Amino acid sequence: MTRNDFLSVVPLFILTSAAILIMFSIAVKRNHKVIYIITLLSLLADFVYVVANMAGTRHELEPLFVIDGFGVFYIGLILLTSLLVTMMSYAYFEQREERKEEYYILLILATLGSVVLVISKHFVSLFLGLEILSVALYAMIAYLRKRERSDEAGIKYLILAAFSSAFLLFGMALVYVTTGTMSFEGMAQYLATVQGLPFMMVAGLGMMVVGMGFKLSVVPFHMWAADVYEGAPAPVTAFIATVSKGGMVGLLVRFFDTLHAQQYPVLVLIFTCIAITSMLAGNFLALRQNNVKRVLAYSSISHMGYLLVAFIAGDAMGTEAVTFYLVAYFVTTLGAFGILATLSDTERDAEVMDDYRGLLWRRPWTAAIFTAMLLSLAGIPLTAGFVGKFYVIAAGVHTQQWLLVVMLAVNSVVGLYYYIRIIAVMFEQPQRDSDQPHMLHPVAYIISGFTMAILTVSLIWLGVFPAGLMGIIKGLL
Amino acid sequence: MILPALIIFLLAGGILAWSAEKINASYPKWIALAVLAIYLVVMGSLWSAENTTALTGGSWKVHFMKPWIPQFGVSFHLALDGLSLLMLLLTFFLGMAAVLISWKEIQNRVGFFYFNMLWVLAGISGVFLAMDLFLFYFFWEMMLIPMYFLIGIWGHENRRYAAYKFFIFTQASGLLMLLAVLGMYFVHGATAGEYTFDYFAWLGTPLSTQTGRWLMLGFLAAFIVKLPVVPFHSWLPDAHAEAPTAGSVILAGLLLKTGAYGLIRFVVPLFPEASHYFAPVLMGLGVLGILYGAILAFAQTDIKRLVAYTSVSHMGFVMLGVFAFNEVAMKGVVMQMITHGISTGALFILAGVLYERIHTRDINHMGGFWPQVPFMGTMGLVFAMASLGLPGLGNFVAEILTLLGAWQANHTLTILATVGLVAATAYSLRIVQKIFLGKPEHHYTLPDLSGREKLILVPLVVAIVWLGLFPQAVMQQVDQPAKAGTAQTQVTTSGLLVNQHVKGGEHDPK
């Protein structure tokens, strides 16, 4: 291993050593605050390292990793998102009785898995990253064991994730049989020599799509989403919705772009079907939900569908649009779940509509932020979601995917209905005065408030001045 | 700088009004009123400003441009010509009326109410000024949310339903426009080699027949839903009837005008050929709206729904005039936009004033109010007459010009539209008859208009009479845009016709 090799995987080392450090620290003494600070600092240090030292470099760590602008951007995004999830976790877990410390180990490991995914260029690293992520998530989802739904969610995720991993492995095997290589570039070279897509390759890629689609919770691999979102603790749900999906999106883009998959009609057809059904199913199933977490689960399914529109477009603009959309979606989703976590009490998460009734009058700031997040999900101007959606539609129109963009437009309208339904509930007059919940140490609220403030400011900033982020994305990709 | 400052101050005023509520509950309305009054004066001072900035499609009074998202060729591009100026004056004038009418009506969440109101007005002003299509779409959507809140929070009984319907209708049609905007962006980029959303760059972009028609339909969707044109009008009666008075005034007086403005500013100049192609159908829809709206207005018992349907009827004239493609009709349309804003706004204000006193909007429960409220009765009569197009009041000028222009384009439709005026007489007289005349069936004690209410209505009367007697002042403002619009149309269409002719010649075997 050369010095350069080492330097380019320092972000992974920081994460692994942080996990080990936390383990030792727990062995010495359980202290939520100390562990929380270690987690925060290591994620922050990692992020700073990535931003300061790795932007603009390209380094290949044969045969597993490639660290290029795209990878660096996604690593940074994932680290930042994990950092924000950590920030909103403290107040949430402090209220809970269970042992909280191991949660942070799992969080860091899951982040590691996601980071590995976005820089892998080989099936082995892909699978390693995926499994590190999944195994950590099994435990995170069922972390609050005493709640009735969390076991259900954990087991559901475990079984389905294992199942989808099996599909992925089988698919990889088929691809390997056809191409004789496990590296993405090797496959691309093989494909360049043959006419069209060999049947075995189609079968293999199709099975891999099952595995990847599961992580993205796109239709028809979305069955777990609503239950897991509902059962998992709010910060974990935020993590699943962002980091876990983001890592997979990064991988998907890298894998299929290396293979130039958009030139094969059969693959485009598969993804088009997935995108359209995800948009439709996500939005229409969300219409009848009364649980905010489930609404957000179905909404995230449809958002992955929107994202696929840009992915299918496939050119440079498509990749930019995917990336921008992902950033906007991360900010928005984190914000929404952050609000959910803030409103949750010791017994349960704030997930039924009644928790939000009259919120605008009880806690105007919280409600205003949540409204902003929902409007961003709906893609209304002044928010990041609007620019993201605009970018995606632009990418779709650019490559003349008229069916997809029209479906996107239609679905946005359907989606609008359930977002404004939640907003309408928030500004209804409250029926009863809810008693003030048990108060924590004010610092916990300051940190949560600070997190939400960062998210809101970035939401509006990206909505009004998107040029900066667009420039960064264009520069790195 | 005056144009971006306008929008920024409206937004800032909204935030200020919201936060001032904590200090004193009466501050928000004063802040809102002051902001609007200042801008009414500022805009008024631009009335006689020379058209100095020469750009494609005419010259402009004030012009501001700053890059916004350079990667996409989006710029923060605002420009003001006579048409925009008239619309902005109307915006601030009716905005002030809306603030004054809410003075006592709105008692809870005052700060948030005026916040929303100023933000709606900011969005509307932005729509009237934006010369970049991305920016235009941005403002177009931005005015929806505060309007949704205005209806949904402070509306009448069925407000939730009305607010949803309003939001979803306008948003859906807006998204179609977004698709068309993006389509146009790439088509223009491909031919001109420069990717930009700039309106002036887009003017005169050669489009193939098929593309032009599809793109135009996308734009049209947004504007005819907003206008509204039958059969896309069904959100309007609900939204107007359920909104608080100020909301109805802004909806009828200003929001509908953004649709008309979009037709004049964007649809016709950008897609001249497609506009000519669809013109007969669109004029037909306009006439359908005139008649259908009038008939339904006559059948309503809810006074706000009644006025709402008269809007549908009046906006039919806009469709008829815009797609007649001549200067006379275009000027009629602009007059119609202004006078309809004033007269319908005033009728909604009267409905609100009545509702405050007797807490019903059902005209069957009214009757014989004149002896008790002679001043209000007079006002009602004036605006009912305006609505039916009595000579001497602004609406007459508007309608007669539109009909004169439309006559040159299509005789049958113009005759049918004229029939609409008869129907307008019927429903307008019915308003007066049912509310102010006849025998009092219920015994309400009605105080006549208060000083504040007079302060709102009297300027509106003055304005409508002034517009009826001296329409030339307004005409001069739109002289240039109207000519430019139609001239632009003729030039490009003839260009295209020539092209087609040449092509036809080439393909001709002889």
Short mmCIF file of N, CA and C in Angstrom, two decimals, chain A residues 281-417:
data_model
loop_
_atom_site.label_atom_id
_atom_site.label_comp_id
_atom_site.label_asym_id
_atom_site.label_seq_id
_atom_site.Cartn_x
_atom_site.Cartn_y
_atom_site.Cartn_z
N ALA A 281 -47.43 4.23 -7.13
CA ALA A 281 -47.77 3.49 -5.91
C ALA A 281 -47.45 4.34 -4.69
N GLY A 282 -46.29 4.96 -4.69
CA GLY A 282 -45.91 5.77 -3.53
C GLY A 282 -46.94 6.83 -3.24
N ASN A 283 -47.31 7.56 -4.27
CA ASN A 283 -48.23 8.67 -4.04
C ASN A 283 -49.63 8.21 -3.71
N PHE A 284 -50.11 7.20 -4.42
CA PHE A 284 -51.50 6.82 -4.17
C PHE A 284 -51.65 6.10 -2.83
N LEU A 285 -50.62 5.34 -2.43
CA LEU A 285 -50.73 4.69 -1.13
C LEU A 285 -50.62 5.71 0.00
N ALA A 286 -49.88 6.78 -0.26
CA ALA A 286 -49.72 7.79 0.80
C ALA A 286 -51.03 8.54 1.04
N LEU A 287 -51.88 8.59 0.03
CA LEU A 287 -53.10 9.39 0.15
C LEU A 287 -53.95 9.00 1.35
N ARG A 288 -54.02 7.70 1.63
CA ARG A 288 -54.95 7.23 2.65
C ARG A 288 -54.30 7.02 4.01
N GLN A 289 -53.05 7.38 4.16
CA GLN A 289 -52.38 7.12 5.43
C GLN A 289 -52.73 8.19 6.45
N ASN A 290 -52.81 7.74 7.69
CA ASN A 290 -53.03 8.72 8.74
C ASN A 290 -51.84 8.85 9.66
N ASN A 291 -50.82 8.06 9.38
CA ASN A 291 -49.62 8.09 10.20
C ASN A 291 -48.54 8.85 9.44
N VAL A 292 -48.01 9.88 10.07
CA VAL A 292 -47.09 10.75 9.35
C VAL A 292 -45.85 10.00 8.89
N LYS A 293 -45.36 9.08 9.74
CA LYS A 293 -44.19 8.31 9.32
C LYS A 293 -44.50 7.47 8.09
N ARG A 294 -45.69 6.91 8.06
CA ARG A 294 -46.03 6.10 6.89
C ARG A 294 -46.20 6.99 5.66
N VAL A 295 -46.78 8.16 5.86
CA VAL A 295 -46.89 9.09 4.73
C VAL A 295 -45.50 9.38 4.17
N LEU A 296 -44.57 9.66 5.09
CA LEU A 296 -43.22 9.98 4.63
C LEU A 296 -42.57 8.77 3.96
N ALA A 297 -42.91 7.58 4.46
CA ALA A 297 -42.36 6.37 3.83
C ALA A 297 -42.82 6.27 2.39
N TYR A 298 -44.12 6.40 2.19
CA TYR A 298 -44.63 6.29 0.82
C TYR A 298 -44.14 7.46 -0.03
N SER A 299 -44.05 8.61 0.59
CA SER A 299 -43.56 9.75 -0.17
C SER A 299 -42.12 9.50 -0.61
N SER A 300 -41.33 8.84 0.25
CA SER A 300 -39.95 8.58 -0.15
C SER A 300 -39.90 7.58 -1.30
N ILE A 301 -40.85 6.66 -1.34
CA ILE A 301 -40.90 5.74 -2.48
C ILE A 301 -41.11 6.53 -3.77
N SER A 302 -42.05 7.47 -3.72
CA SER A 302 -42.31 8.23 -4.94
C SER A 302 -41.12 9.12 -5.28
N HIS A 303 -40.42 9.61 -4.25
CA HIS A 303 -39.26 10.45 -4.54
C HIS A 303 -38.15 9.66 -5.22
N MET A 304 -38.01 8.41 -4.81
CA MET A 304 -37.02 7.58 -5.52
C MET A 304 -37.44 7.40 -6.97
N GLY A 305 -38.73 7.35 -7.18
CA GLY A 305 -39.22 7.26 -8.57
C GLY A 305 -38.84 8.51 -9.35
N TYR A 306 -39.01 9.68 -8.74
CA TYR A 306 -38.63 10.93 -9.42
C TYR A 306 -37.14 10.91 -9.75
N LEU A 307 -36.38 10.45 -8.75
CA LEU A 307 -34.93 10.44 -8.92
C LEU A 307 -34.53 9.56 -10.10
N LEU A 308 -35.25 8.44 -10.25
CA LEU A 308 -34.91 7.53 -11.34
C LEU A 308 -35.14 8.19 -12.70
N VAL A 309 -36.04 9.16 -12.76
CA VAL A 309 -36.27 9.85 -14.03
C VAL A 309 -34.96 10.46 -14.51
N ALA A 310 -34.28 11.14 -13.58
CA ALA A 310 -33.01 11.75 -13.96
C ALA A 310 -31.96 10.68 -14.21
N PHE A 311 -32.03 9.60 -13.44
CA PHE A 311 -31.06 8.52 -13.63
C PHE A 311 -31.22 7.90 -15.01
N ILE A 312 -32.46 7.72 -15.43
CA ILE A 312 -32.70 7.13 -16.75
C ILE A 312 -32.21 8.07 -17.85
N ALA A 313 -32.33 9.38 -17.61
CA ALA A 313 -31.85 10.33 -18.61
C ALA A 313 -30.37 10.07 -18.91
N GLY A 314 -29.60 9.82 -17.85
CA GLY A 314 -28.31 9.17 -18.03
C GLY A 314 -27.13 10.01 -18.47
N ASP A 315 -27.31 11.15 -19.09
CA ASP A 315 -26.14 11.91 -19.52
C ASP A 315 -25.57 12.68 -18.34
N ALA A 316 -24.63 13.56 -18.64
CA ALA A 316 -23.99 14.33 -17.56
C ALA A 316 -25.04 15.10 -16.77
N MET A 317 -25.99 15.69 -17.50
CA MET A 317 -27.02 16.46 -16.82
C MET A 317 -27.85 15.57 -15.90
N GLY A 318 -28.11 14.34 -16.35
CA GLY A 318 -28.87 13.41 -15.53
C GLY A 318 -28.16 13.14 -14.21
N THR A 319 -26.85 12.89 -14.29
CA THR A 319 -26.11 12.61 -13.07
C THR A 319 -26.11 13.81 -12.14
N GLU A 320 -25.92 15.00 -12.74
CA GLU A 320 -25.98 16.20 -11.90
C GLU A 320 -27.34 16.32 -11.24
N ALA A 321 -28.37 16.05 -12.03
CA ALA A 321 -29.72 16.19 -11.48
C ALA A 321 -29.94 15.19 -10.36
N VAL A 322 -29.48 13.95 -10.55
CA VAL A 322 -29.63 12.95 -9.49
C VAL A 322 -28.95 13.45 -8.23
N THR A 323 -27.74 13.96 -8.39
CA THR A 323 -26.97 14.39 -7.23
C THR A 323 -27.64 15.57 -6.54
N PHE A 324 -28.04 16.54 -7.34
CA PHE A 324 -28.69 17.71 -6.74
C PHE A 324 -29.99 17.30 -6.04
N TYR A 325 -30.74 16.47 -6.72
CA TYR A 325 -32.02 16.04 -6.14
C TYR A 325 -31.78 15.33 -4.82
N LEU A 326 -30.73 14.52 -4.82
CA LEU A 326 -30.43 13.76 -3.61
C LEU A 326 -30.11 14.71 -2.46
N VAL A 327 -29.32 15.73 -2.74
CA VAL A 327 -28.98 16.69 -1.68
C VAL A 327 -30.25 17.34 -1.16
N ALA A 328 -31.09 17.80 -2.09
CA ALA A 328 -32.33 18.47 -1.68
C ALA A 328 -33.20 17.51 -0.87
N TYR A 329 -33.25 16.27 -1.33
CA TYR A 329 -34.10 15.28 -0.66
C TYR A 329 -33.54 14.97 0.72
N PHE A 330 -32.22 14.92 0.84
CA PHE A 330 -31.60 14.66 2.14
C PHE A 330 -31.96 15.77 3.12
N VAL A 331 -31.74 17.00 2.69
CA VAL A 331 -32.02 18.13 3.57
C VAL A 331 -33.47 18.08 4.04
N THR A 332 -34.36 17.86 3.08
CA THR A 332 -35.78 17.87 3.40
C THR A 332 -36.17 16.73 4.32
N THR A 333 -35.70 15.53 3.97
CA THR A 333 -36.08 14.37 4.77
C THR A 333 -35.53 14.48 6.18
N LEU A 334 -34.26 14.88 6.27
CA LEU A 334 -33.69 15.05 7.61
C LEU A 334 -34.50 16.05 8.40
N GLY A 335 -34.89 17.13 7.76
CA GLY A 335 -35.68 18.14 8.44
C GLY A 335 -36.99 17.58 8.93
N ALA A 336 -37.67 16.85 8.06
CA ALA A 336 -38.98 16.31 8.43
C ALA A 336 -38.85 15.34 9.59
N PHE A 337 -37.88 14.43 9.51
CA PHE A 337 -37.74 13.48 10.60
C PHE A 337 -37.17 14.14 11.85
N GLY A 338 -36.39 15.18 11.63
CA GLY A 338 -35.88 15.91 12.78
C GLY A 338 -37.02 16.51 13.58
N ILE A 339 -37.99 17.08 12.87
CA ILE A 339 -39.17 17.63 13.55
C ILE A 339 -39.91 16.53 14.28
N LEU A 340 -40.03 15.40 13.58
CA LEU A 340 -40.73 14.26 14.18
C LEU A 340 -40.03 13.85 15.48
N ALA A 341 -38.70 13.80 15.42
CA ALA A 341 -37.94 13.40 16.61
C ALA A 341 -38.10 14.44 17.72
N THR A 342 -38.12 15.71 17.34
CA THR A 342 -38.26 16.76 18.35
C THR A 342 -39.60 16.65 19.06
N LEU A 343 -40.63 16.30 18.31
CA LEU A 343 -41.96 16.27 18.91
C LEU A 343 -42.24 14.97 19.67
N SER A 344 -41.38 13.98 19.49
CA SER A 344 -41.65 12.68 20.12
C SER A 344 -41.43 12.76 21.62
N ASP A 345 -42.20 11.95 22.34
CA ASP A 345 -41.99 11.93 23.79
C ASP A 345 -41.45 10.56 24.19
N THR A 346 -41.36 10.32 25.49
CA THR A 346 -40.72 9.09 25.94
C THR A 346 -41.48 7.84 25.53
N GLU A 347 -42.79 7.97 25.40
CA GLU A 347 -43.59 6.77 25.14
C GLU A 347 -43.52 6.33 23.69
N ARG A 348 -43.69 7.30 22.80
CA ARG A 348 -43.81 6.93 21.39
C ARG A 348 -43.38 8.12 20.54
N ASP A 349 -43.27 7.85 19.24
CA ASP A 349 -42.91 8.94 18.34
C ASP A 349 -44.15 9.73 17.95
N ALA A 350 -43.94 10.99 17.61
CA ALA A 350 -45.07 11.81 17.18
C ALA A 350 -45.38 11.45 15.75
N GLU A 351 -46.32 10.54 15.58
CA GLU A 351 -46.54 10.05 14.22
C GLU A 351 -47.99 10.10 13.78
N VAL A 352 -48.93 10.22 14.72
CA VAL A 352 -50.32 10.30 14.27
C VAL A 352 -50.66 11.77 14.01
N MET A 353 -51.68 11.94 13.17
CA MET A 353 -52.06 13.29 12.77
C MET A 353 -52.39 14.16 13.97
N ASP A 354 -52.95 13.55 15.02
CA ASP A 354 -53.37 14.34 16.17
C ASP A 354 -52.21 15.05 16.85
N ASP A 355 -51.03 14.46 16.73
CA ASP A 355 -49.87 15.13 17.33
C ASP A 355 -49.59 16.45 16.67
N TYR A 356 -50.09 16.61 15.46
CA TYR A 356 -49.76 17.83 14.71
C TYR A 356 -50.90 18.83 14.69
N ARG A 357 -52.03 18.44 15.26
CA ARG A 357 -53.19 19.33 15.19
C ARG A 357 -52.91 20.64 15.91
N GLY A 358 -53.09 21.73 15.18
CA GLY A 358 -52.89 23.03 15.81
C GLY A 358 -51.46 23.35 16.18
N LEU A 359 -50.52 22.63 15.59
CA LEU A 359 -49.12 22.85 15.93
C LEU A 359 -48.66 24.26 15.62
N LEU A 360 -49.25 24.82 14.56
CA LEU A 360 -48.83 26.16 14.15
C LEU A 360 -49.10 27.18 15.25
N TRP A 361 -50.10 26.90 16.06
CA TRP A 361 -50.43 27.86 17.12
C TRP A 361 -49.73 27.51 18.42
N ARG A 362 -49.43 26.22 18.59
CA ARG A 362 -48.75 25.83 19.82
C ARG A 362 -47.25 26.10 19.73
N ARG A 363 -46.64 25.61 18.66
CA ARG A 363 -45.20 25.80 18.49
C ARG A 363 -44.95 26.32 17.09
N PRO A 364 -45.13 27.63 16.91
CA PRO A 364 -45.10 28.18 15.54
C PRO A 364 -43.81 27.88 14.78
N TRP A 365 -42.67 27.93 15.48
CA TRP A 365 -41.41 27.72 14.75
C TRP A 365 -41.31 26.30 14.23
N THR A 366 -41.61 25.35 15.12
CA THR A 366 -41.56 23.95 14.71
C THR A 366 -42.48 23.72 13.52
N ALA A 367 -43.68 24.27 13.63
CA ALA A 367 -44.65 24.05 12.55
C ALA A 367 -44.19 24.73 11.27
N ALA A 368 -43.60 25.91 11.40
CA ALA A 368 -43.16 26.60 10.19
C ALA A 368 -42.07 25.80 9.49
N ILE A 369 -41.15 25.25 10.30
CA ILE A 369 -40.08 24.45 9.68
C ILE A 369 -40.66 23.20 9.02
N PHE A 370 -41.55 22.56 9.73
CA PHE A 370 -42.15 21.34 9.15
C PHE A 370 -42.90 21.67 7.87
N THR A 371 -43.61 22.81 7.88
CA THR A 371 -44.31 23.24 6.67
C THR A 371 -43.32 23.43 5.52
N ALA A 372 -42.21 24.09 5.85
CA ALA A 372 -41.20 24.31 4.80
C ALA A 372 -40.71 22.98 4.25
N MET A 373 -40.49 22.01 5.14
CA MET A 373 -40.00 20.70 4.69
C MET A 373 -41.03 20.02 3.80
N LEU A 374 -42.29 20.09 4.22
CA LEU A 374 -43.33 19.43 3.42
C LEU A 374 -43.47 20.12 2.06
N LEU A 375 -43.38 21.43 2.05
CA LEU A 375 -43.49 22.14 0.78
C LEU A 375 -42.31 21.79 -0.12
N SER A 376 -41.17 21.58 0.50
CA SER A 376 -40.02 21.18 -0.29
C SER A 376 -40.23 19.79 -0.88
N LEU A 377 -40.79 18.90 -0.08
CA LEU A 377 -41.11 17.57 -0.62
C LEU A 377 -42.08 17.69 -1.77
N ALA A 378 -43.00 18.64 -1.66
CA ALA A 378 -43.97 18.84 -2.73
C ALA A 378 -43.37 19.60 -3.90
N GLY A 379 -42.19 20.17 -3.70
CA GLY A 379 -41.53 20.87 -4.81
C GLY A 379 -42.08 22.26 -5.08
N ILE A 380 -42.27 23.04 -4.03
CA ILE A 380 -42.79 24.39 -4.17
C ILE A 380 -41.61 25.37 -4.13
N PRO A 381 -41.63 26.43 -4.95
CA PRO A 381 -40.52 27.37 -4.99
C PRO A 381 -40.12 27.93 -3.64
N LEU A 382 -38.91 28.44 -3.61
CA LEU A 382 -38.22 28.95 -2.43
C LEU A 382 -37.60 27.82 -1.63
N THR A 383 -37.86 26.58 -2.00
CA THR A 383 -37.27 25.47 -1.26
C THR A 383 -36.35 24.67 -2.17
N ALA A 384 -35.48 23.88 -1.53
CA ALA A 384 -34.55 23.06 -2.29
C ALA A 384 -35.28 22.05 -3.17
N GLY A 385 -36.40 21.54 -2.64
CA GLY A 385 -37.14 20.52 -3.39
C GLY A 385 -37.59 21.02 -4.75
N PHE A 386 -37.90 22.28 -4.83
CA PHE A 386 -38.33 22.84 -6.11
C PHE A 386 -37.21 22.79 -7.13
N VAL A 387 -36.03 23.25 -6.73
CA VAL A 387 -34.92 23.26 -7.69
C VAL A 387 -34.56 21.82 -8.07
N GLY A 388 -34.60 20.93 -7.07
CA GLY A 388 -34.31 19.54 -7.36
C GLY A 388 -35.27 18.97 -8.40
N LYS A 389 -36.54 19.22 -8.18
CA LYS A 389 -37.53 18.70 -9.12
C LYS A 389 -37.37 19.34 -10.49
N PHE A 390 -37.07 20.62 -10.47
CA PHE A 390 -36.83 21.33 -11.72
C PHE A 390 -35.67 20.69 -12.48
N TYR A 391 -34.61 20.42 -11.75
CA TYR A 391 -33.41 19.81 -12.36
C TYR A 391 -33.77 18.45 -12.97
N VAL A 392 -34.51 17.67 -12.21
CA VAL A 392 -34.87 16.33 -12.69
C VAL A 392 -35.73 16.44 -13.95
N ILE A 393 -36.72 17.34 -13.92
CA ILE A 393 -37.58 17.48 -15.08
C ILE A 393 -36.75 17.97 -16.26
N ALA A 394 -35.82 18.90 -15.97
CA ALA A 394 -34.98 19.40 -17.07
C ALA A 394 -34.19 18.25 -17.69
N ALA A 395 -33.63 17.39 -16.83
CA ALA A 395 -32.87 16.27 -17.37
C ALA A 395 -33.77 15.36 -18.21
N GLY A 396 -34.98 15.15 -17.72
CA GLY A 396 -35.92 14.30 -18.45
C GLY A 396 -36.33 14.92 -19.78
N VAL A 397 -36.62 16.21 -19.76
CA VAL A 397 -37.03 16.88 -21.00
C VAL A 397 -35.86 16.90 -21.99
N HIS A 398 -34.67 17.11 -21.45
CA HIS A 398 -33.48 17.18 -22.29
C HIS A 398 -33.32 15.91 -23.11
N THR A 399 -33.55 14.76 -22.49
CA THR A 399 -33.41 13.51 -23.24
C THR A 399 -34.76 13.02 -23.78
N GLN A 400 -35.75 13.90 -23.70
CA GLN A 400 -37.06 13.66 -24.30
C GLN A 400 -37.77 12.44 -23.74
N GLN A 401 -37.68 12.28 -22.42
CA GLN A 401 -38.43 11.19 -21.77
C GLN A 401 -39.80 11.74 -21.43
N TRP A 402 -40.61 11.97 -22.44
CA TRP A 402 -41.86 12.69 -22.19
C TRP A 402 -42.79 11.93 -21.27
N LEU A 403 -42.86 10.62 -21.46
CA LEU A 403 -43.75 9.81 -20.62
C LEU A 403 -43.38 10.00 -19.15
N LEU A 404 -42.06 9.90 -18.89
CA LEU A 404 -41.63 9.99 -17.50
C LEU A 404 -41.88 11.37 -16.91
N VAL A 405 -41.58 12.42 -17.67
CA VAL A 405 -41.76 13.75 -17.07
C VAL A 405 -43.24 14.06 -16.88
N VAL A 406 -44.08 13.58 -17.79
CA VAL A 406 -45.51 13.84 -17.60
C VAL A 406 -46.00 13.07 -16.38
N MET A 407 -45.52 11.85 -16.23
CA MET A 407 -45.90 11.08 -15.04
C MET A 407 -45.42 11.80 -13.78
N LEU A 408 -44.24 12.36 -13.88
CA LEU A 408 -43.69 13.08 -12.72
C LEU A 408 -44.58 14.27 -12.37
N ALA A 409 -44.99 15.00 -13.41
CA ALA A 409 -45.84 16.16 -13.16
C ALA A 409 -47.16 15.74 -12.54
N VAL A 410 -47.77 14.71 -13.12
CA VAL A 410 -49.07 14.25 -12.60
C VAL A 410 -48.92 13.81 -11.15
N ASN A 411 -47.83 13.07 -10.90
CA ASN A 411 -47.64 12.56 -9.55
C ASN A 411 -47.36 13.66 -8.54
N SER A 412 -46.69 14.71 -9.00
CA SER A 412 -46.43 15.81 -8.07
C SER A 412 -47.75 16.37 -7.57
N VAL A 413 -48.73 16.41 -8.46
CA VAL A 413 -50.02 16.95 -8.05
C VAL A 413 -50.69 16.04 -7.03
N VAL A 414 -50.61 14.73 -7.29
CA VAL A 414 -51.20 13.79 -6.32
C VAL A 414 -50.49 13.95 -4.98
N GLY A 415 -49.15 14.04 -5.07
CA GLY A 415 -48.37 14.16 -3.84
C GLY A 415 -48.74 15.40 -3.05
N LEU A 416 -48.98 16.46 -3.80
CA LEU A 416 -49.35 17.70 -3.16
C LEU A 416 -50.50 17.53 -2.17
N TYR A 417 -51.43 16.67 -2.52
CA TYR A 417 -52.63 16.53 -1.71
C TYR A 417 -52.29 16.09 -0.29
#
